[in-house]
Amino acid sequence: MNEDQKVNASGLPRDHLEAASAENVSAAVSSQTPVVEPEPELVVNPWDIVLCTSGTLISCENAVVVLIICHNPSLRAPMFLLIGSLALADLLAGIGLVINFVFAYLLQSETTKLVTVGLIVASFSASVCSLLAITVDRYLSLYYALTYNSERTVTFTYVMLVMLWGTSICLGLLPVLGWNCLQDEATCSVVRPLTKNNAAVLSVSFLFMFALMLQLYVQICKIVMRHAHQIALQHHFLATSHYVTTRKGVSTLAIILGTFAACWMPFTLYSLIADYSYPSIYTYATLLPATYNSIINPVIYAFRNQEIQKALWVICCGCVPPSLLQRARSPSDV
């Protein structure tokens, strides 16, 4: 044995003793140093990203409509007030979806959850109620064509706006005021923290409004067909022209009502039959089409309107195309 491997009094080689001493010092230091656990990795649900993206698109699209109506004094007729109400409701719905995404991953608390869900419920309720108000307004403009532009119609429009926004705000405040499932998880609906009873009230209200809209659009179809027939007789149009005009008007109404039903009906029916125990993927899959309705609404109700088209052309290009100035309104433009 050489000098470095001589055994000391403990019977261990010197290099073994040095290694053991180093291990003891390391263990002592580590025992005094607090153990820092790694922070859990933030996992973002892809469905939430899609909803946030939809909310951003909804906000931008409807903000354009709101700005156009607010900055054009000529757009103050009852029809434009209701279209503005619809755009404002959809704008708030889009903002609510974005805020909900931010709070869910950056500021997680029960209070923020209640506030954001209340905002989403109120805004989407106002959107659906505004669609019903627009349907009522279109029916009245056709049924009472001679007296529609009176002061009475303006007053009735303001009354409808106050009622629909008041009702929507009340529905949005219910979760904040205590009608939520935070204290009893078993009462939760597919959208936490809404209770099953709260979701059922919203779903039944939607089905009632959809049935009312369907009835009104059936009556509108009858009026459109009668007006188209009268115009054809007065101007001695051919039967084929009358048929084409009528079919276009009915097709437009079918697209409006069919789009509304296709977007909202899946989530409405799912909310009635499901509860919190169902897989969340079904909630996302039915809720996402409902948000698409707020994307489609400006296209159907705002950007198809000739006056709004003119205002948009003036803002973007500073002029109005001659084709838009010469186009006349037909019975199919309902």
PDB file of N, CA and C in Angstrom, residues 201-277:
ATOM      1  N   VAL A 201     -84.214  28.039 -16.918  1.00  0.00           N
ATOM      2  CA  VAL A 201     -84.995  29.253 -17.175  1.00  0.00           C
ATOM      3  C   VAL A 201     -84.528  29.915 -18.463  1.00  0.00           C
ATOM      4  N   LEU A 202     -83.208  30.019 -18.647  1.00  0.00           N
ATOM      5  CA  LEU A 202     -82.673  30.631 -19.861  1.00  0.00           C
ATOM      6  C   LEU A 202     -83.047  29.825 -21.103  1.00  0.00           C
ATOM      7  N   SER A 203     -82.992  28.502 -21.005  1.00  0.00           N
ATOM      8  CA  SER A 203     -83.294  27.648 -22.156  1.00  0.00           C
ATOM      9  C   SER A 203     -84.767  27.729 -22.532  1.00  0.00           C
ATOM     10  N   VAL A 204     -85.652  27.672 -21.542  1.00  0.00           N
ATOM     11  CA  VAL A 204     -87.086  27.754 -21.816  1.00  0.00           C
ATOM     12  C   VAL A 204     -87.440  29.125 -22.388  1.00  0.00           C
ATOM     13  N   SER A 205     -86.805  30.174 -21.869  1.00  0.00           N
ATOM     14  CA  SER A 205     -87.051  31.516 -22.400  1.00  0.00           C
ATOM     15  C   SER A 205     -86.625  31.604 -23.861  1.00  0.00           C
ATOM     16  N   PHE A 206     -85.498  30.988 -24.185  1.00  0.00           N
ATOM     17  CA  PHE A 206     -85.048  30.992 -25.574  1.00  0.00           C
ATOM     18  C   PHE A 206     -86.044  30.258 -26.474  1.00  0.00           C
ATOM     19  N   LEU A 207     -86.508  29.095 -26.039  1.00  0.00           N
ATOM     20  CA  LEU A 207     -87.455  28.333 -26.856  1.00  0.00           C
ATOM     21  C   LEU A 207     -88.748  29.124 -27.063  1.00  0.00           C
ATOM     22  N   PHE A 208     -89.176  29.844 -26.032  1.00  0.00           N
ATOM     23  CA  PHE A 208     -90.377  30.671 -26.166  1.00  0.00           C
ATOM     24  C   PHE A 208     -90.157  31.776 -27.193  1.00  0.00           C
ATOM     25  N   MET A 209     -89.007  32.449 -27.112  1.00  0.00           N
ATOM     26  CA  MET A 209     -88.726  33.529 -28.065  1.00  0.00           C
ATOM     27  C   MET A 209     -88.552  32.993 -29.479  1.00  0.00           C
ATOM     28  N   PHE A 210     -87.965  31.816 -29.600  1.00  0.00           N
ATOM     29  CA  PHE A 210     -87.816  31.230 -30.930  1.00  0.00           C
ATOM     30  C   PHE A 210     -89.178  30.905 -31.534  1.00  0.00           C
ATOM     31  N   ALA A 211     -90.086  30.367 -30.722  1.00  0.00           N
ATOM     32  CA  ALA A 211     -91.431  30.079 -31.215  1.00  0.00           C
ATOM     33  C   ALA A 211     -92.150  31.362 -31.632  1.00  0.00           C
ATOM     34  N   LEU A 212     -91.961  32.444 -30.870  1.00  0.00           N
ATOM     35  CA  LEU A 212     -92.586  33.719 -31.215  1.00  0.00           C
ATOM     36  C   LEU A 212     -91.994  34.282 -32.501  1.00  0.00           C
ATOM     37  N   MET A 213     -90.676  34.176 -32.654  1.00  0.00           N
ATOM     38  CA  MET A 213     -90.036  34.632 -33.886  1.00  0.00           C
ATOM     39  C   MET A 213     -90.508  33.827 -35.092  1.00  0.00           C
ATOM     40  N   LEU A 214     -90.670  32.531 -34.910  1.00  0.00           N
ATOM     41  CA  LEU A 214     -91.141  31.680 -35.996  1.00  0.00           C
ATOM     42  C   LEU A 214     -92.533  32.097 -36.442  1.00  0.00           C
ATOM     43  N   GLN A 215     -93.415  32.354 -35.474  1.00  0.00           N
ATOM     44  CA  GLN A 215     -94.767  32.778 -35.803  1.00  0.00           C
ATOM     45  C   GLN A 215     -94.768  34.121 -36.522  1.00  0.00           C
ATOM     46  N   LEU A 216     -93.939  35.057 -36.056  1.00  0.00           N
ATOM     47  CA  LEU A 216     -93.880  36.373 -36.697  1.00  0.00           C
ATOM     48  C   LEU A 216     -93.318  36.284 -38.109  1.00  0.00           C
ATOM     49  N   TYR A 217     -92.313  35.445 -38.312  1.00  0.00           N
ATOM     50  CA  TYR A 217     -91.730  35.318 -39.651  1.00  0.00           C
ATOM     51  C   TYR A 217     -92.689  34.630 -40.616  1.00  0.00           C
ATOM     52  N   VAL A 218     -93.538  33.747 -40.117  1.00  0.00           N
ATOM     53  CA  VAL A 218     -94.581  33.161 -40.968  1.00  0.00           C
ATOM     54  C   VAL A 218     -95.543  34.251 -41.427  1.00  0.00           C
ATOM     55  N   GLN A 219     -95.927  35.125 -40.518  1.00  0.00           N
ATOM     56  CA  GLN A 219     -96.803  36.234 -40.884  1.00  0.00           C
ATOM     57  C   GLN A 219     -96.105  37.203 -41.841  1.00  0.00           C
ATOM     58  N   ILE A 220     -94.797  37.443 -41.621  1.00  0.00           N
ATOM     59  CA  ILE A 220     -94.043  38.307 -42.524  1.00  0.00           C
ATOM     60  C   ILE A 220     -93.991  37.714 -43.923  1.00  0.00           C
ATOM     61  N   CYS A 221     -93.812  36.401 -44.012  1.00  0.00           N
ATOM     62  CA  CYS A 221     -93.794  35.734 -45.318  1.00  0.00           C
ATOM     63  C   CYS A 221     -95.106  35.948 -46.064  1.00  0.00           C
ATOM     64  N   LYS A 222     -96.209  35.848 -45.349  1.00  0.00           N
ATOM     65  CA  LYS A 222     -97.515  36.048 -45.975  1.00  0.00           C
ATOM     66  C   LYS A 222     -97.651  37.487 -46.482  1.00  0.00           C
ATOM     67  N   ILE A 223     -97.202  38.442 -45.676  1.00  0.00           N
ATOM     68  CA  ILE A 223     -97.302  39.842 -46.086  1.00  0.00           C
ATOM     69  C   ILE A 223     -96.402  40.113 -47.285  1.00  0.00           C
ATOM     70  N   VAL A 224     -95.190  39.555 -47.279  1.00  0.00           N
ATOM     71  CA  VAL A 224     -94.258  39.748 -48.396  1.00  0.00           C
ATOM     72  C   VAL A 224     -94.835  39.176 -49.683  1.00  0.00           C
ATOM     73  N   MET A 225     -95.421  38.008 -49.589  1.00  0.00           N
ATOM     74  CA  MET A 225     -96.012  37.384 -50.779  1.00  0.00           C
ATOM     75  C   MET A 225     -97.178  38.213 -51.303  1.00  0.00           C
ATOM     76  N   ARG A 226     -97.975  38.749 -50.386  1.00  0.00           N
ATOM     77  CA  ARG A 226     -99.109  39.573 -50.808  1.00  0.00           C
ATOM     78  C   ARG A 226     -98.631  40.880 -51.433  1.00  0.00           C
ATOM     79  N   HIS A 227     -97.617  41.517 -50.847  1.00  0.00           N
ATOM     80  CA  HIS A 227     -97.087  42.755 -51.417  1.00  0.00           C
ATOM     81  C   HIS A 227     -96.454  42.517 -52.781  1.00  0.00           C
ATOM     82  N   ALA A 228     -95.711  41.419 -52.902  1.00  0.00           N
ATOM     83  CA  ALA A 228     -95.079  41.116 -54.190  1.00  0.00           C
ATOM     84  C   ALA A 228     -96.139  40.884 -55.265  1.00  0.00           C
ATOM     85  N   HIS A 229     -97.229  40.238 -54.888  1.00  0.00           N
ATOM     86  CA  HIS A 229     -98.303  39.995 -55.844  1.00  0.00           C
ATOM     87  C   HIS A 229     -98.960  41.300 -56.271  1.00  0.00           C
ATOM     88  N   GLN A 230     -99.179  42.201 -55.316  1.00  0.00           N
ATOM     89  CA  GLN A 230     -99.795  43.485 -55.641  1.00  0.00           C
ATOM     90  C   GLN A 230     -98.893  44.326 -56.546  1.00  0.00           C
ATOM     91  N   ILE A 231     -97.590  44.325 -56.262  1.00  0.00           N
ATOM     92  CA  ILE A 231     -96.652  45.080 -57.105  1.00  0.00           C
ATOM     93  C   ILE A 231     -96.617  44.499 -58.516  1.00  0.00           C
ATOM     94  N   ALA A 232     -96.669  43.187 -58.607  1.00  0.00           N
ATOM     95  CA  ALA A 232     -96.651  42.553 -59.928  1.00  0.00           C
ATOM     96  C   ALA A 232     -97.888  42.925 -60.733  1.00  0.00           C
ATOM     97  N   LEU A 233     -99.052  43.004 -60.066  1.00  0.00           N
ATOM     98  CA  LEU A 233    -100.268  43.369 -60.778  1.00  0.00           C
ATOM     99  C   LEU A 233    -100.245  44.841 -61.214  1.00  0.00           C
ATOM    100  N   GLN A 234     -99.727  45.718 -60.345  1.00  0.00           N
ATOM    101  CA  GLN A 234     -99.705  47.141 -60.670  1.00  0.00           C
ATOM    102  C   GLN A 234     -98.764  47.459 -61.821  1.00  0.00           C
ATOM    103  N   HIS A 235     -97.652  46.745 -61.897  1.00  0.00           N
ATOM    104  CA  HIS A 235     -96.662  47.028 -62.933  1.00  0.00           C
ATOM    105  C   HIS A 235     -96.712  46.030 -64.082  1.00  0.00           C
ATOM    106  N   HIS A 236     -97.729  45.168 -64.057  1.00  0.00           N
ATOM    107  CA  HIS A 236     -97.938  44.186 -65.121  1.00  0.00           C
ATOM    108  C   HIS A 236     -96.704  43.291 -65.329  1.00  0.00           C
ATOM    109  N   PHE A 237     -96.111  42.871 -64.171  1.00  0.00           N
ATOM    110  CA  PHE A 237     -94.970  41.967 -64.261  1.00  0.00           C
ATOM    111  C   PHE A 237     -95.437  40.591 -64.687  1.00  0.00           C
ATOM    112  N   LEU A 238     -94.513  39.834 -65.199  1.00  0.00           N
ATOM    113  CA  LEU A 238     -94.817  38.450 -65.543  1.00  0.00           C
ATOM    114  C   LEU A 238     -94.934  37.622 -64.272  1.00  0.00           C
ATOM    115  N   ALA A 239     -95.586  36.503 -64.366  1.00  0.00           N
ATOM    116  CA  ALA A 239     -95.749  35.620 -63.209  1.00  0.00           C
ATOM    117  C   ALA A 239     -94.413  35.106 -62.713  1.00  0.00           C
ATOM    118  N   THR A 240     -93.484  34.893 -63.640  1.00  0.00           N
ATOM    119  CA  THR A 240     -92.169  34.401 -63.227  1.00  0.00           C
ATOM    120  C   THR A 240     -91.428  35.426 -62.384  1.00  0.00           C
ATOM    121  N   SER A 241     -91.578  36.709 -62.719  1.00  0.00           N
ATOM    122  CA  SER A 241     -90.934  37.757 -61.923  1.00  0.00           C
ATOM    123  C   SER A 241     -91.509  37.799 -60.515  1.00  0.00           C
ATOM    124  N   HIS A 242     -92.822  37.685 -60.433  1.00  0.00           N
ATOM    125  CA  HIS A 242     -93.464  37.647 -59.118  1.00  0.00           C
ATOM    126  C   HIS A 242     -92.996  36.444 -58.317  1.00  0.00           C
ATOM    127  N   TYR A 243     -92.846  35.323 -58.979  1.00  0.00           N
ATOM    128  CA  TYR A 243     -92.397  34.106 -58.299  1.00  0.00           C
ATOM    129  C   TYR A 243     -90.967  34.258 -57.786  1.00  0.00           C
ATOM    130  N   VAL A 244     -90.094  34.849 -58.608  1.00  0.00           N
ATOM    131  CA  VAL A 244     -88.692  35.016 -58.207  1.00  0.00           C
ATOM    132  C   VAL A 244     -88.567  35.961 -57.013  1.00  0.00           C
ATOM    133  N   THR A 245     -89.311  37.076 -57.054  1.00  0.00           N
ATOM    134  CA  THR A 245     -89.257  38.034 -55.958  1.00  0.00           C
ATOM    135  C   THR A 245     -89.762  37.427 -54.661  1.00  0.00           C
ATOM    136  N   THR A 246     -90.870  36.719 -54.736  1.00  0.00           N
ATOM    137  CA  THR A 246     -91.434  36.088 -53.546  1.00  0.00           C
ATOM    138  C   THR A 246     -90.497  35.030 -52.995  1.00  0.00           C
ATOM    139  N   ARG A 247     -89.944  34.228 -53.878  1.00  0.00           N
ATOM    140  CA  ARG A 247     -89.040  33.167 -53.432  1.00  0.00           C
ATOM    141  C   ARG A 247     -87.800  33.751 -52.768  1.00  0.00           C
ATOM    142  N   LYS A 248     -87.304  34.870 -53.290  1.00  0.00           N
ATOM    143  CA  LYS A 248     -86.137  35.500 -52.685  1.00  0.00           C
ATOM    144  C   LYS A 248     -86.443  35.999 -51.284  1.00  0.00           C
ATOM    145  N   GLY A 249     -87.623  36.606 -51.118  1.00  0.00           N
ATOM    146  CA  GLY A 249     -87.995  37.089 -49.793  1.00  0.00           C
ATOM    147  C   GLY A 249     -88.157  35.956 -48.792  1.00  0.00           C
ATOM    148  N   VAL A 250     -88.824  34.885 -49.190  1.00  0.00           N
ATOM    149  CA  VAL A 250     -89.015  33.741 -48.300  1.00  0.00           C
ATOM    150  C   VAL A 250     -87.676  33.077 -47.985  1.00  0.00           C
ATOM    151  N   SER A 251     -86.805  32.987 -48.984  1.00  0.00           N
ATOM    152  CA  SER A 251     -85.489  32.382 -48.757  1.00  0.00           C
ATOM    153  C   SER A 251     -84.676  33.200 -47.763  1.00  0.00           C
ATOM    154  N   THR A 252     -84.770  34.527 -47.860  1.00  0.00           N
ATOM    155  CA  THR A 252     -84.048  35.383 -46.920  1.00  0.00           C
ATOM    156  C   THR A 252     -84.525  35.152 -45.498  1.00  0.00           C
ATOM    157  N   LEU A 253     -85.825  35.087 -45.305  1.00  0.00           N
ATOM    158  CA  LEU A 253     -86.378  34.844 -43.970  1.00  0.00           C
ATOM    159  C   LEU A 253     -85.992  33.460 -43.461  1.00  0.00           C
ATOM    160  N   ALA A 254     -85.984  32.470 -44.361  1.00  0.00           N
ATOM    161  CA  ALA A 254     -85.599  31.115 -43.965  1.00  0.00           C
ATOM    162  C   ALA A 254     -84.138  31.073 -43.527  1.00  0.00           C
ATOM    163  N   ILE A 255     -83.285  31.802 -44.219  1.00  0.00           N
ATOM    164  CA  ILE A 255     -81.865  31.841 -43.841  1.00  0.00           C
ATOM    165  C   ILE A 255     -81.695  32.500 -42.477  1.00  0.00           C
ATOM    166  N   ILE A 256     -82.417  33.594 -42.252  1.00  0.00           N
ATOM    167  CA  ILE A 256     -82.319  34.303 -40.970  1.00  0.00           C
ATOM    168  C   ILE A 256     -82.743  33.399 -39.821  1.00  0.00           C
ATOM    169  N   LEU A 257     -83.907  32.806 -39.945  1.00  0.00           N
ATOM    170  CA  LEU A 257     -84.434  31.968 -38.864  1.00  0.00           C
ATOM    171  C   LEU A 257     -83.652  30.666 -38.737  1.00  0.00           C
ATOM    172  N   GLY A 258     -83.267  30.074 -39.866  1.00  0.00           N
ATOM    173  CA  GLY A 258     -82.507  28.830 -39.828  1.00  0.00           C
ATOM    174  C   GLY A 258     -81.138  29.011 -39.200  1.00  0.00           C
ATOM    175  N   THR A 259     -80.477  30.119 -39.496  1.00  0.00           N
ATOM    176  CA  THR A 259     -79.175  30.402 -38.892  1.00  0.00           C
ATOM    177  C   THR A 259     -79.296  30.574 -37.384  1.00  0.00           C
ATOM    178  N   PHE A 260     -80.317  31.301 -36.971  1.00  0.00           N
ATOM    179  CA  PHE A 260     -80.545  31.515 -35.540  1.00  0.00           C
ATOM    180  C   PHE A 260     -80.781  30.190 -34.820  1.00  0.00           C
ATOM    181  N   ALA A 261     -81.612  29.331 -35.391  1.00  0.00           N
ATOM    182  CA  ALA A 261     -81.910  28.041 -34.766  1.00  0.00           C
ATOM    183  C   ALA A 261     -80.695  27.128 -34.756  1.00  0.00           C
ATOM    184  N   ALA A 262     -79.956  27.088 -35.866  1.00  0.00           N
ATOM    185  CA  ALA A 262     -78.788  26.201 -35.950  1.00  0.00           C
ATOM    186  C   ALA A 262     -77.711  26.603 -34.952  1.00  0.00           C
ATOM    187  N   CYS A 263     -77.593  27.892 -34.669  1.00  0.00           N
ATOM    188  CA  CYS A 263     -76.562  28.352 -33.746  1.00  0.00           C
ATOM    189  C   CYS A 263     -76.938  28.105 -32.283  1.00  0.00           C
ATOM    190  N   TRP A 264     -78.183  28.376 -31.927  1.00  0.00           N
ATOM    191  CA  TRP A 264     -78.563  28.363 -30.519  1.00  0.00           C
ATOM    192  C   TRP A 264     -79.254  27.086 -30.053  1.00  0.00           C
ATOM    193  N   MET A 265     -79.921  26.375 -30.960  1.00  0.00           N
ATOM    194  CA  MET A 265     -80.703  25.232 -30.521  1.00  0.00           C
ATOM    195  C   MET A 265     -79.867  24.116 -29.880  1.00  0.00           C
ATOM    196  N   PRO A 266     -78.678  23.760 -30.402  1.00  0.00           N
ATOM    197  CA  PRO A 266     -77.905  22.680 -29.755  1.00  0.00           C
ATOM    198  C   PRO A 266     -77.575  22.982 -28.297  1.00  0.00           C
ATOM    199  N   PHE A 267     -77.084  24.183 -28.019  1.00  0.00           N
ATOM    200  CA  PHE A 267     -76.723  24.511 -26.636  1.00  0.00           C
ATOM    201  C   PHE A 267     -77.956  24.610 -25.749  1.00  0.00           C
ATOM    202  N   THR A 268     -79.064  25.122 -26.291  1.00  0.00           N
ATOM    203  CA  THR A 268     -80.290  25.249 -25.503  1.00  0.00           C
ATOM    204  C   THR A 268     -80.813  23.886 -25.064  1.00  0.00           C
ATOM    205  N   LEU A 269     -80.901  22.964 -25.995  1.00  0.00           N
ATOM    206  CA  LEU A 269     -81.401  21.632 -25.660  1.00  0.00           C
ATOM    207  C   LEU A 269     -80.434  20.877 -24.761  1.00  0.00           C
ATOM    208  N   TYR A 270     -79.136  21.059 -24.998  1.00  0.00           N
ATOM    209  CA  TYR A 270     -78.145  20.384 -24.165  1.00  0.00           C
ATOM    210  C   TYR A 270     -78.204  20.893 -22.728  1.00  0.00           C
ATOM    211  N   SER A 271     -78.439  22.191 -22.544  1.00  0.00           N
ATOM    212  CA  SER A 271     -78.523  22.756 -21.197  1.00  0.00           C
ATOM    213  C   SER A 271     -79.721  22.207 -20.432  1.00  0.00           C
ATOM    214  N   LEU A 272     -80.779  21.825 -21.149  1.00  0.00           N
ATOM    215  CA  LEU A 272     -81.965  21.283 -20.484  1.00  0.00           C
ATOM    216  C   LEU A 272     -81.770  19.854 -19.989  1.00  0.00           C
ATOM    217  N   ILE A 273     -80.999  19.062 -20.714  1.00  0.00           N
ATOM    218  CA  ILE A 273     -80.887  17.637 -20.386  1.00  0.00           C
ATOM    219  C   ILE A 273     -79.606  17.286 -19.646  1.00  0.00           C
ATOM    220  N   ALA A 274     -78.604  18.141 -19.678  1.00  0.00           N
ATOM    221  CA  ALA A 274     -77.311  17.810 -19.096  1.00  0.00           C
ATOM    222  C   ALA A 274     -77.083  18.569 -17.793  1.00  0.00           C
ATOM    223  N   ASP A 275     -76.043  18.142 -17.047  1.00  0.00           N
ATOM    224  CA  ASP A 275     -75.638  18.846 -15.837  1.00  0.00           C
ATOM    225  C   ASP A 275     -74.114  18.842 -15.752  1.00  0.00           C
ATOM    226  N   TYR A 276     -73.605  19.217 -14.590  1.00  0.00           N
ATOM    227  CA  TYR A 276     -72.157  19.396 -14.434  1.00  0.00           C
ATOM    228  C   TYR A 276     -71.371  18.106 -14.600  1.00  0.00           C
ATOM    229  N   SER A 277     -72.024  16.947 -14.433  1.00  0.00           N
ATOM    230  CA  SER A 277     -71.314  15.667 -14.501  1.00  0.00           C
ATOM    231  C   SER A 277     -71.012  15.235 -15.934  1.00  0.00           C
TER     232      SER A 277
END
